[in-house]
Coordinates of C-alpha atoms and ligand atoms in Angstrom, one line a residue:
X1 CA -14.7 -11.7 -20.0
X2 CA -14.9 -13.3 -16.2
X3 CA -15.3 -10.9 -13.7
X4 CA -15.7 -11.5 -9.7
X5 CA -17.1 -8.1 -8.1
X6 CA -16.5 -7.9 -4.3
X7 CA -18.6 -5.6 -2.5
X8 CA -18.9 -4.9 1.6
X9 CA -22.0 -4.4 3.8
X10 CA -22.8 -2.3 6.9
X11 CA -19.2 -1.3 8.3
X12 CA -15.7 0.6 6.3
X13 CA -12.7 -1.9 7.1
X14 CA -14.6 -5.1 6.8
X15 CA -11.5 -6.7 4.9
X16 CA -12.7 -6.1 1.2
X17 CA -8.4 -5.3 0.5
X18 CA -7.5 -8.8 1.6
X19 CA -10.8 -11.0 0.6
X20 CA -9.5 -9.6 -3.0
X21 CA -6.2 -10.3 -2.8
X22 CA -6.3 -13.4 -0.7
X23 CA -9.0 -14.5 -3.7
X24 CA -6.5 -13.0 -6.1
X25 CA -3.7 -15.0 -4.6
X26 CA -5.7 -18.4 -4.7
X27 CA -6.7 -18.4 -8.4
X28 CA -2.8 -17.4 -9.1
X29 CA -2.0 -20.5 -7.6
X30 CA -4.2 -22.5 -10.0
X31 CA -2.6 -20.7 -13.0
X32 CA -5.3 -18.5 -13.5
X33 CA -4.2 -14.9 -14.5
X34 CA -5.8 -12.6 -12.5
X35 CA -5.9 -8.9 -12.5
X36 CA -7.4 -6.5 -10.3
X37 CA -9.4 -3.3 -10.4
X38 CA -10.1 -1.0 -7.6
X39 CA -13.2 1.2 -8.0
X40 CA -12.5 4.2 -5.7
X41 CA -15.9 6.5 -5.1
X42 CA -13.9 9.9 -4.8
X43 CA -13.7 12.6 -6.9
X44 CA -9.9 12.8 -6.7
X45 CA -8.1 12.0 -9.9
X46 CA -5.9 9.5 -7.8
X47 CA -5.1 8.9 -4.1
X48 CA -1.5 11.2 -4.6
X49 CA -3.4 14.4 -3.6
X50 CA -4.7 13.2 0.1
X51 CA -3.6 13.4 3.2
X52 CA -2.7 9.9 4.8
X53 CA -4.3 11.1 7.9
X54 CA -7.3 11.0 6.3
X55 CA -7.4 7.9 3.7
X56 CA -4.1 5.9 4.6
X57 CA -0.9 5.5 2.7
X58 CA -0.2 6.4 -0.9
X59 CA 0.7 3.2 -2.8
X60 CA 3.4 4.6 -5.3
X61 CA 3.5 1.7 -8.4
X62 CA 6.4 1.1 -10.7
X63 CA 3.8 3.4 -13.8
X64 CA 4.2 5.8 -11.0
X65 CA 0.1 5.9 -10.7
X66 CA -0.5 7.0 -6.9
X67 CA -3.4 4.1 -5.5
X68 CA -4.7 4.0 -2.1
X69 CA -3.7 1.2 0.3
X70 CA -5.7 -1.5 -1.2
X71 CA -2.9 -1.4 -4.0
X72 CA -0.8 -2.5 -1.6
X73 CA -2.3 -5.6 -0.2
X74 CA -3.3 -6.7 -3.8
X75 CA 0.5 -6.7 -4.6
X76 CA 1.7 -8.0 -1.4
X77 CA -0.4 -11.3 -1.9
X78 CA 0.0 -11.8 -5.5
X79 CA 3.5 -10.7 -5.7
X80 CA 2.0 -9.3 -9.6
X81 CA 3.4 -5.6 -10.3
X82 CA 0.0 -3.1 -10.2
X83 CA -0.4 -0.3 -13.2
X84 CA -2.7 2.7 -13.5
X85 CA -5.3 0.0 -15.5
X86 CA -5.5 -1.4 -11.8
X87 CA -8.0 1.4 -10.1
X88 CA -10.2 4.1 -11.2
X89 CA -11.8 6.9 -9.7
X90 CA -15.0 8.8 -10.1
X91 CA -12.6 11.7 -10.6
X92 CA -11.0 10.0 -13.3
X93 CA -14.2 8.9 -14.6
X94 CA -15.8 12.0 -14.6
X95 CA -13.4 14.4 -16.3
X96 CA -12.9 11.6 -18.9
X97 CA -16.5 12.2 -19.9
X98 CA -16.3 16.2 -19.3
X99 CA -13.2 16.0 -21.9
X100 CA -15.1 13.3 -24.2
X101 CA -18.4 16.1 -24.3
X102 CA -16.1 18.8 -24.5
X103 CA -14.2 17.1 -27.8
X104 CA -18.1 16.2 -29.7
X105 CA -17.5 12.9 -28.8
X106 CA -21.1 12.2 -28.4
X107 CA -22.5 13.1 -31.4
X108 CA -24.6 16.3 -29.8
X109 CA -26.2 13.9 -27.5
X110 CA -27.1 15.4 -24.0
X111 CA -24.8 14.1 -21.6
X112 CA -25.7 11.7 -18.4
X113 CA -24.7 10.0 -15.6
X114 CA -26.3 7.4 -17.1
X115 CA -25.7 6.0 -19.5
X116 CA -22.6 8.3 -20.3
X117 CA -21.2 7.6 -16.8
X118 CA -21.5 4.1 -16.6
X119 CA -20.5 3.3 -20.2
X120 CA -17.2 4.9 -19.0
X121 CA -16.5 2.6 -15.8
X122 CA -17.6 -0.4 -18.3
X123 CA -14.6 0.9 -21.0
X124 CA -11.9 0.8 -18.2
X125 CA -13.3 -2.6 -16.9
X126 CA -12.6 -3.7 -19.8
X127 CA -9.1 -2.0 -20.8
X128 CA -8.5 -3.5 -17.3
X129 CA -9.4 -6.8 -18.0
X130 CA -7.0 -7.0 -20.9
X131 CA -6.3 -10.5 -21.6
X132 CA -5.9 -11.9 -18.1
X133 CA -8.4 -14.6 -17.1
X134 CA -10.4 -13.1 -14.4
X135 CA -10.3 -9.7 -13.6
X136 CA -11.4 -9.2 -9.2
X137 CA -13.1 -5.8 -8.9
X138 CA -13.3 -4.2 -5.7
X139 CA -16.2 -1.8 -4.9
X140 CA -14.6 1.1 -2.3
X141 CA -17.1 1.6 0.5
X142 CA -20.2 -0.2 1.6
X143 CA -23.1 -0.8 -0.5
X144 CA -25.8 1.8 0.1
X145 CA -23.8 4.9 0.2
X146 CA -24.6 7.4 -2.3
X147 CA -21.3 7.7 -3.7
X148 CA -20.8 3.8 -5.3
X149 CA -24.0 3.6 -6.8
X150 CA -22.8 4.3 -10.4
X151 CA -20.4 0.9 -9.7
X152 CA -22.9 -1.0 -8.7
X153 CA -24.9 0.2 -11.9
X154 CA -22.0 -0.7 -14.4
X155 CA -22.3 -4.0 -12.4
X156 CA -26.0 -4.7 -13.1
X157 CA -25.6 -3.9 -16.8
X158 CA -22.8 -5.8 -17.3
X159 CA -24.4 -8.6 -15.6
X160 CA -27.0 -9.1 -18.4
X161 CA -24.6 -9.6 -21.2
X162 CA -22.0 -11.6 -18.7
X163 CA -24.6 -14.0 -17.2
X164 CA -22.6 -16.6 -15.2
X165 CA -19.3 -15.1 -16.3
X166 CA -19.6 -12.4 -13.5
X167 CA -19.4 -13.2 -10.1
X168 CA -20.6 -11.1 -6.9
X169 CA -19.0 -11.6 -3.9
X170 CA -19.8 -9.9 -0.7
X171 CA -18.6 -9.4 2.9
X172 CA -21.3 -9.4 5.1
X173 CA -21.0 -8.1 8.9
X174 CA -22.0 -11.1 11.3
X175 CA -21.2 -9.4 15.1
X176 CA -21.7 -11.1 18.6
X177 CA -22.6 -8.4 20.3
X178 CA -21.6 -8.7 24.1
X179 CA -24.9 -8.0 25.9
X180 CA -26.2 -10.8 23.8
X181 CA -23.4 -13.2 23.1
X182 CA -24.9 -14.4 19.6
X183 CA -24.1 -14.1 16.4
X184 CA -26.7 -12.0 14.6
X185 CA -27.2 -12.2 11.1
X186 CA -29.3 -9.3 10.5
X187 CA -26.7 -6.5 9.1
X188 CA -25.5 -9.2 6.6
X189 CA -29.2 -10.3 5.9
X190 CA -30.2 -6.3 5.1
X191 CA -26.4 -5.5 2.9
X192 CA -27.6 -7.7 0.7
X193 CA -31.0 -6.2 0.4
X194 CA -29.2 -3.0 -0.5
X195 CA -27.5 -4.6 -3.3
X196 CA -30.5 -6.5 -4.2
X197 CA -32.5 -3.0 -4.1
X198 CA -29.8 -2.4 -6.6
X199 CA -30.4 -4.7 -9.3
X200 CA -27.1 -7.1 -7.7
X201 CA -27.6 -10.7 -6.5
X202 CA -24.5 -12.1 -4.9
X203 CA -23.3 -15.5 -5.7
X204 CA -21.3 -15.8 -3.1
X205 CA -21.2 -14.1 1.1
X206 CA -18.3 -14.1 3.3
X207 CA -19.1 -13.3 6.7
X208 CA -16.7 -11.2 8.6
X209 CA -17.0 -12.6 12.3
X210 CA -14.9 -13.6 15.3
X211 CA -16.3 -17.4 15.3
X212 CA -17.0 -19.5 12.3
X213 CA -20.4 -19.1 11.2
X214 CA -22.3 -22.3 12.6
X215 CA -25.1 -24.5 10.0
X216 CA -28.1 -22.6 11.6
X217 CA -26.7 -19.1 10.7
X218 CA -25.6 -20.5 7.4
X219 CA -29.4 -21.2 7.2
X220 CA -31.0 -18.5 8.5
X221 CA -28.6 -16.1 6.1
X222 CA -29.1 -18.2 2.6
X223 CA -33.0 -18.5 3.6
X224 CA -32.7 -14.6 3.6
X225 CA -30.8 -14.0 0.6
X226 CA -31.5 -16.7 -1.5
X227 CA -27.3 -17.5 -1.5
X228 CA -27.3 -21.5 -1.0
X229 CA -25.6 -22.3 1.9
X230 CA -22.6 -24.1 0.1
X231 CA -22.2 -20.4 -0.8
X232 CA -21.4 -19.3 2.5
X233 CA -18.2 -18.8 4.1
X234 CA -16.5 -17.4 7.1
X235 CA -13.6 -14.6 7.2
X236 CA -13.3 -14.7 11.0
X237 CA -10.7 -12.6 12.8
X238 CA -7.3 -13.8 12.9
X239 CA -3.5 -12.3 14.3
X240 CA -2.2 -12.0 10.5
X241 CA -4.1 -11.1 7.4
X242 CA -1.7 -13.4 5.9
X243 CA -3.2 -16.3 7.5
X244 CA -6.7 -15.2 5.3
X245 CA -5.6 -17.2 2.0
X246 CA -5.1 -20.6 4.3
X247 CA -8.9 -20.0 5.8
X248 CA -10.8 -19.2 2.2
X249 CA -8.7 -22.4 0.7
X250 CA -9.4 -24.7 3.5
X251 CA -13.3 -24.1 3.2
X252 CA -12.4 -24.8 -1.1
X253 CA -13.6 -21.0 -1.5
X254 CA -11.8 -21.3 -4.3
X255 CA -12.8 -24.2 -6.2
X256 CA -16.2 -22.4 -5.6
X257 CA -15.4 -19.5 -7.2
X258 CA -13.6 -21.7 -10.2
X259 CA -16.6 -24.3 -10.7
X260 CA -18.8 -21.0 -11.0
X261 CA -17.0 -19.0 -13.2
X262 CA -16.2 -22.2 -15.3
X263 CA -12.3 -22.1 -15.0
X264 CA -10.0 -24.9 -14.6
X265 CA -8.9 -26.1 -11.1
X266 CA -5.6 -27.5 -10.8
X267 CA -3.7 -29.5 -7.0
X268 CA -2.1 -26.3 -5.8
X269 CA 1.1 -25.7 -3.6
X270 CA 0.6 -24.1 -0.5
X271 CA 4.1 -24.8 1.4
X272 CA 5.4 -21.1 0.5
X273 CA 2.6 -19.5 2.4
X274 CA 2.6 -22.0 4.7
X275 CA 6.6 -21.4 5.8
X276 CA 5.0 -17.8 6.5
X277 CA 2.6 -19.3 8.7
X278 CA 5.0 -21.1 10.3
X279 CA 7.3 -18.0 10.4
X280 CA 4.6 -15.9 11.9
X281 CA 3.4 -18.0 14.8
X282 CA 7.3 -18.6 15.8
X283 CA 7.9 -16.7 19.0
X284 CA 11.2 -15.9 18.9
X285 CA 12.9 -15.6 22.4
X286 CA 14.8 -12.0 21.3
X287 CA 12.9 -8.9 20.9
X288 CA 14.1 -5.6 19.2
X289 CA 12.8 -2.4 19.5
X290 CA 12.5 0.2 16.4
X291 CA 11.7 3.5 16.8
X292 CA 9.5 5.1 14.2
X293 CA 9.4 8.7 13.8
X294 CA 6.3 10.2 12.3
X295 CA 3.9 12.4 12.6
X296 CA 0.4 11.2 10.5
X297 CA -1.1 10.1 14.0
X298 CA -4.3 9.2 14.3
X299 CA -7.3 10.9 13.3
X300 CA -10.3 10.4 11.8
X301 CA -11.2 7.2 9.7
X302 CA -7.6 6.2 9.7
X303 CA -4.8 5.0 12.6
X304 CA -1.2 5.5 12.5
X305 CA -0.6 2.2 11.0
X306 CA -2.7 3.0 8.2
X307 CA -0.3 5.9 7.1
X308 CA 2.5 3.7 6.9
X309 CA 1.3 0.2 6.5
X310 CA 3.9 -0.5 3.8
X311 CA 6.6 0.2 6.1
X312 CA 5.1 -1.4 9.1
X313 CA 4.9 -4.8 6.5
X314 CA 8.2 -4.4 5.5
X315 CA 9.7 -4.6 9.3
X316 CA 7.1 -7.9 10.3
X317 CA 8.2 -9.4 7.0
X318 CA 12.2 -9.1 7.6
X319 CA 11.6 -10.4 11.2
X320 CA 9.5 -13.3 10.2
X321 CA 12.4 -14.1 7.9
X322 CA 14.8 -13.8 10.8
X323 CA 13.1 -15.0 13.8
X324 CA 13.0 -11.8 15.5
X325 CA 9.8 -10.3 17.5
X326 CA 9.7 -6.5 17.3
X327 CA 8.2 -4.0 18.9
X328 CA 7.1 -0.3 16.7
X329 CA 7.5 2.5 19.0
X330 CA 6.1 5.3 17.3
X331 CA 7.5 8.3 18.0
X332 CA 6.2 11.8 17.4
X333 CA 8.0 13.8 15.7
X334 CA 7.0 16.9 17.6
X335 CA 7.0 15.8 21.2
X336 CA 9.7 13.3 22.5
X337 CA 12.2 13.2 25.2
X338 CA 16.0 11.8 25.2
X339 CA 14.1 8.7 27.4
X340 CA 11.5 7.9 24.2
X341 CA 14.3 7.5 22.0
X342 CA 17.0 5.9 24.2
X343 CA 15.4 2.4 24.3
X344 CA 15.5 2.1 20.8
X345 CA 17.9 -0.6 19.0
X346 CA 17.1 1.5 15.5
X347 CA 15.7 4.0 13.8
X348 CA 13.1 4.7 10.7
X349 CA 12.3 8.0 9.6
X350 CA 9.6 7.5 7.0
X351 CA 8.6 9.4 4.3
X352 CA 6.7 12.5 4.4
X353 CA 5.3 16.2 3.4
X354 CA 5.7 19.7 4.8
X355 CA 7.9 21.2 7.5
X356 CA 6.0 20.1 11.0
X357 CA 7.7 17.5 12.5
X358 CA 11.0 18.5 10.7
X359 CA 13.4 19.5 13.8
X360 CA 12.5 16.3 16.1
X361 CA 13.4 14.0 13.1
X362 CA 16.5 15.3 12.8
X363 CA 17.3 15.4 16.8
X364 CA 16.3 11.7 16.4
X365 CA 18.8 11.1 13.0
X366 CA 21.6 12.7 15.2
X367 CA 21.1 10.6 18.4
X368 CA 21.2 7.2 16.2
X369 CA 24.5 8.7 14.1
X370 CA 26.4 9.8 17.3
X371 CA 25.0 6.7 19.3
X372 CA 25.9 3.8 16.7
X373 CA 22.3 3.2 16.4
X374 CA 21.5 1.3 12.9
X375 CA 19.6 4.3 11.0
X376 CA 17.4 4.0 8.3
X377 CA 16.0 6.7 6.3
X378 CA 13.6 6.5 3.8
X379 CA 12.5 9.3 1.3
X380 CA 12.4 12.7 3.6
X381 CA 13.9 9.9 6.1
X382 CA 17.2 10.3 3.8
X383 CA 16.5 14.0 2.8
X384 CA 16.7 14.8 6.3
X385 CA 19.7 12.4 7.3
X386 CA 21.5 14.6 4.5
X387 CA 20.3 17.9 6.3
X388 CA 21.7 16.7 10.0
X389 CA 25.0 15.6 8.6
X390 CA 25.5 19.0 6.8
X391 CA 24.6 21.0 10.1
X392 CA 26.1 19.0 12.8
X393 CA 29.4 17.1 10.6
X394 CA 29.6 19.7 7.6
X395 CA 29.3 22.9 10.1
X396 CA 26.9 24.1 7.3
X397 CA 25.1 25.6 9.5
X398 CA 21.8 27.1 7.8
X399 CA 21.6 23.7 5.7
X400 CA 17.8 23.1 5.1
X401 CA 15.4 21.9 2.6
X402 CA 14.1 24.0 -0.1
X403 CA 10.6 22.3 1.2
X404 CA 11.6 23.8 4.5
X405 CA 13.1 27.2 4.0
X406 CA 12.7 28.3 0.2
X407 CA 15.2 31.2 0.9
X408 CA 17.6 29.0 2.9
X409 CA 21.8 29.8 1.6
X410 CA 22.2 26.1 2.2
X411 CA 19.7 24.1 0.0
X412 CA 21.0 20.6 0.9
X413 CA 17.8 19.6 -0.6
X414 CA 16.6 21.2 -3.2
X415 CA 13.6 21.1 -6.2
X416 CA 14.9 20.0 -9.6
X417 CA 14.2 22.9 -12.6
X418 CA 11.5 20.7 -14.3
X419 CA 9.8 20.3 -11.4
X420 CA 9.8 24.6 -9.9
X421 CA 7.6 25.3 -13.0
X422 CA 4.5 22.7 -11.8
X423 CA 5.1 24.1 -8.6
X424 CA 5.2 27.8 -9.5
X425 CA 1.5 27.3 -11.5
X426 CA 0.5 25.7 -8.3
X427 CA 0.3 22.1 -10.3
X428 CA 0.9 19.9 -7.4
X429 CA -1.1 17.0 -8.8
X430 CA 1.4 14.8 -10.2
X431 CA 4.4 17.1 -9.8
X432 CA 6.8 14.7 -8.1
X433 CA 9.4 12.0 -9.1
X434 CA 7.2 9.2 -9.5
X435 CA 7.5 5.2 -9.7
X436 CA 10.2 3.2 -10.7
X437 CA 13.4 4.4 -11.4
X438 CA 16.6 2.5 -11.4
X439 CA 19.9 3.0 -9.6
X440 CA 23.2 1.7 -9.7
X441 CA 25.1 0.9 -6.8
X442 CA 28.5 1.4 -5.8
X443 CA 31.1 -1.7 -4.8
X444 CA 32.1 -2.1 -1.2
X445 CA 28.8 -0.5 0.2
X446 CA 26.0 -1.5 2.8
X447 CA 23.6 -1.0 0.2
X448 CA 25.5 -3.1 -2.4
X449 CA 26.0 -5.9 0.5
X450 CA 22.2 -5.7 1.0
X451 CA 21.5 -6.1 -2.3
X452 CA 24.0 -8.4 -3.6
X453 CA 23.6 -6.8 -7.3
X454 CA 25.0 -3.7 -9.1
X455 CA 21.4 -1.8 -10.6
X456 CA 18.6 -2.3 -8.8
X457 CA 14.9 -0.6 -9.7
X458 CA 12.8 1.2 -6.9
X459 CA 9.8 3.3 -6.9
X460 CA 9.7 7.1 -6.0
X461 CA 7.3 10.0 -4.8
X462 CA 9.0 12.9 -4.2
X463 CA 10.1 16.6 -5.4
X464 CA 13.0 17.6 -3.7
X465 CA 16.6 15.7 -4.3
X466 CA 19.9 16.3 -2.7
X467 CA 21.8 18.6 -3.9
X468 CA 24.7 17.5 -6.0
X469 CA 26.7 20.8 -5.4
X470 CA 27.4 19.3 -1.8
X471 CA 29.1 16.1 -2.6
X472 CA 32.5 16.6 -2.7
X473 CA 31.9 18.1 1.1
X474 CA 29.7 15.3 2.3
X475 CA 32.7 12.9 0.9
X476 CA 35.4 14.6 2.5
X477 CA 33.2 14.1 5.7
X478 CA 32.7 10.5 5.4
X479 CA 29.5 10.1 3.3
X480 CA 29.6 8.0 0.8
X481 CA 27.1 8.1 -1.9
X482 CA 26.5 4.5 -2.7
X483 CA 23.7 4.5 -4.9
X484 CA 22.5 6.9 -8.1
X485 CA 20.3 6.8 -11.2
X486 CA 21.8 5.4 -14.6
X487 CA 22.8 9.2 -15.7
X488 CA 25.0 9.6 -12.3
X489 CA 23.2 12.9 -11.8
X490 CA 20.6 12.2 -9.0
X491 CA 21.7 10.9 -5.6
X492 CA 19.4 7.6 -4.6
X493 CA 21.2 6.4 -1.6
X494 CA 23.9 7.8 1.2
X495 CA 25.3 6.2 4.0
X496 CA 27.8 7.0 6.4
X497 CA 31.2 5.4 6.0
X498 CA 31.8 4.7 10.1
X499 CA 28.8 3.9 11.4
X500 CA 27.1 0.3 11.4
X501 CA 23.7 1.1 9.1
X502 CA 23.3 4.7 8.5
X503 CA 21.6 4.2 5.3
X504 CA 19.4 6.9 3.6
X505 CA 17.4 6.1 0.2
X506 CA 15.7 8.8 -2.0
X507 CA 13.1 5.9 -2.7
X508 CA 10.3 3.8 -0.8
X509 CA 12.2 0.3 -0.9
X510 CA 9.0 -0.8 1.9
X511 CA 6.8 -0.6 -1.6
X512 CA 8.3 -3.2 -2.8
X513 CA 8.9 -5.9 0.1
X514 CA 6.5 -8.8 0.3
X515 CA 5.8 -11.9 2.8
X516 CA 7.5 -14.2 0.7
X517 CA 10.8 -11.9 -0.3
X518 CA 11.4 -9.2 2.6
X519 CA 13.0 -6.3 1.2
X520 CA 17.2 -6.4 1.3
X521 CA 17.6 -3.1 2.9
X522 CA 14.9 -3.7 5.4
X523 CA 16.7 -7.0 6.5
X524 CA 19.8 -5.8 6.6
X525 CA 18.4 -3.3 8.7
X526 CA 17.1 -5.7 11.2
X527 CA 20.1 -8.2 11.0
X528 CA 22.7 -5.1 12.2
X529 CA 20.0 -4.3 15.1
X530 CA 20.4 -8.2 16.3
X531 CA 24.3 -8.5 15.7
X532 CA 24.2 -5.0 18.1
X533 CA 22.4 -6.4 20.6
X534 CA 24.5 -9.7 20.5
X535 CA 21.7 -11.9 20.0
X536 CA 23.1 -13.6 17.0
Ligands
LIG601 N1 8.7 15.9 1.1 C1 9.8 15.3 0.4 C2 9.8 15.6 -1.1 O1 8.8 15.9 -1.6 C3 9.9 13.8 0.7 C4 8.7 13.0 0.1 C5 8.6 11.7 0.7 O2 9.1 11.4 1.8 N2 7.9 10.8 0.0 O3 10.8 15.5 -1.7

């Protein structure tokens, strides 16, 4: 078993997410199967349950296992599909071992954190590893908190039967604070104390910094942490966390990391990532404007973009791909005027929970249907493009959601039967449509166009669906419903027959776009907005 830990010093948001999976991304390119595990210090079961106020977006994989954000990068990289053997929780860990006591499966022993505990995290390392080559685990939080120990733990004990075979990587903080102008090596020099204090030695230290990290720093860090300097390498800030692969492989982080853990090297091809790069620092003369409804706005730990950074990928990587700039104007869902909305080229309603925010998304939806203005709805986005139409086209009008107005006549949207009884026993954990589901498109549609093939497969988290009672009314009206699963009994995607892109999906297609291969729909999306506006 080869296993590379990556751990994080002194400050959340350091760039643990995309050290892994730029790492990740490099050893794929020298043929070496890599798998990843994210080691999540909560005690929720998974991330489904939390508000992405609070911790970011929900990562929704094909399994239909509900990961925090990290899950995203890792697959964004490395273009390899994520399962539930890709994270664990202390929640998870925890009522495993409850259940394991609770079934005599320790033969009347007393029951511990250690070594009970950690023997757990080392079984689903290992049912993680699997048969890939290297298996890059990522530690959530900073070392010293209370709540990671146990990792760090599983870690040391797994170091004395691995030896070499288990690497350490971590990010160290290296600020120039202004009054001083200097890069100071001190938080990175004391993180690694705390994971020395913990039994860990790191092989290797990035250093998160603005500037490079200079010889005497490199010095002053490896005298302090007995890392050799060769060790050392620099994450410093740049405008696109895709550019992070091209800075670890141009200081040969990893042929490091391969000559360490014994591997084989091989001349890798970086032109693909590259093009991005290339892509990326374009600066396209045209400029669109997309309007984002939403209402997770920032609080706490987390921004706005960290609630929807799937969708917010999606958009760069579609305009990379067609030399557009952009420009996210986020709109909230509770408080915007006729003027916030009317300098928009298009429209995204994003997925989302509860009924706050409900009537401004669907002013918004009726301003882009009556104004031409390319429309796309994901999830709720579609839910509630279904709920405008039926009021406003239909004359239906109490339509609602049953998520809305349990008692509405009009349940446009409504909960499927296997779904109520979870709901009714207040089992909310895991009660939705989850992951990847397929779908088969209908001939002659937008969303066939965008695709160019007849089933396609798209991940889900939802409960509600449309309500198939009202589609011989929406038809009649002009909606066509152009994509639904492989029984023909769930609607997936609607769009509206006159209109240029009025496209609803019951699905998160932004889960699935990557650098290298924008999502269809979400370039489609983007190529109507710049036929509109005549730049093309
Ligand atoms: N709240 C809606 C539902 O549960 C939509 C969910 C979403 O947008 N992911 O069906």
């Amino acid at each position: 078993m080869k296993l590379i830990f990556i751990s994080g010093g002194v400050i959340s948001g350091i760039g643990k997410g995309i050290s892994a999976a730029s790492i990740g991304l490099l050893l794929k390119k020298h043929s070496i199967n890599v798998s990843f595990l994210k080691c999540d210090p909560y005690i929720n079961v998974d991330a489904g349950t939390m508000n992405p106020i609070e911790h970011g977006e929900v990562f929704v994989l094909d399994d239909g296992y509900e990961i925090d954000m990290d899950g995203g990068h890792y697959e964004r990289f490395t273009d390899i599909s994520l399962s539930k053997y890709n994270s664990i929780t202390t929640g998870q860990i925890y009522s495993q071992v409850i259940k394991n006591e609770r079934n005599l499966k320790y033969d009347g022993a007393c029951v511990e954190v250690i070594p009970h505990i950690r023997e757990e995290i080392i079984t689903r390392i290992k049912e993680s590893y699997d048969s890939h080559d290297v298996l890059i685990i990522e530690i959530g939080g900073t070392v010293g908190e209370y709540q990671n120990d146990i990792y760090y733990e599983a870690e040391r004990y797994l170091k004395q039967k691995l030896g070499a075979d288990l690497l350490h990587i971590h990010i160290g903080y290296l600020p120039v604070p202004n009054s001083i102008g200097e890069m100071k090596t001190k938080p990175t020099q004391q993180s690694v104390i705390l994971l020395n204090q913990r039994g860990i030695f790191p092989d290797i230290i990035i250093g998160r910094s603005e500037k490079t990290i200079d010889s005497i720093r490199k010095k002053k860090i490896s005298i302090a942490t007995n890392v050799g300097e060769e060790n050392i390498f620099s994450n410093i800030d740049v405008n696109s966390i895709y550019k992070v692969p091209k800075l670890f492989y141009s200081q040969k982080l990893d042929l490091r990391i391969i000559e360490l853990l014994n591997l084989k090297s091989q001349k890798i091809d970086f032109s693909d990532w590259d093009n991005l790069i290339k892509k990326i620092d374009n600066t396209p003369k045209q400029s669109i404007n997309i309007g984002i409804i939403a209402k997770y706005h920032t609080s706490g730990k987390f921004s706005l973009e960290d609630s929807y950074v799937s969708v917010i990928e999606a958009i760069k990587s579609a305009c990379w791909e067609l030399n557009i700039a952009f420009k996210l104007k986020w709109i909230d869902a509770e408080n915007f005027s006729e003027k916030d909305i009317s300098s928009c080229d298009g429209f995204i309603v994003p997925g989302g929970f509860g009924k706050r925010g409900i009537d401004g998304k669907i002013k918004a939806i009726k301003y882009a249907r009556e104004n031409n203005k390319p429309y796309l709805g994901l999830c709720l986005g579609m839910q509630l493009a279904a709920i405008e139409f039926a009021k406003n086209v239909c004359s239906i009008k109490d339509a609602n959601s049953e998520e809305v107005d349990e008692f509405a006549k009009n349940k446009i949207i409504h909960i499927m039967p296997e779904q109520e009884k979870k709901l009714l026993d207040k089992n909310y954990g895991g009660s939705m449509r989850l992951g990847a589901w397929k779908c088969v498109l209908e001939k002659n549609t937008l969303a066939y166009k965008s695709y160019n093939k007849s089933q396609i497969s798209e991940r889900h988290r939802h409960r509600y669906e449309f309500n198939n009672s009202y589609e011989e009314i929406f038809e009649k009206n002009g909606m066509i419903f152009s994509g639904k699963s492989i029984d023909g009994n769930l609607v997936e995607i609607m769009e509206l027959k006159e209109h240029p892109f009025f496209v609803g999906v019951q699905f998160h297609p932004e889960l699935k776009s990557r650098p290298l291969s924008p999502h269809p729909l979400f370039s489609k999306f983007i190529s109507v907005i710049i036929e509109q506006n005549g730049t093309i």
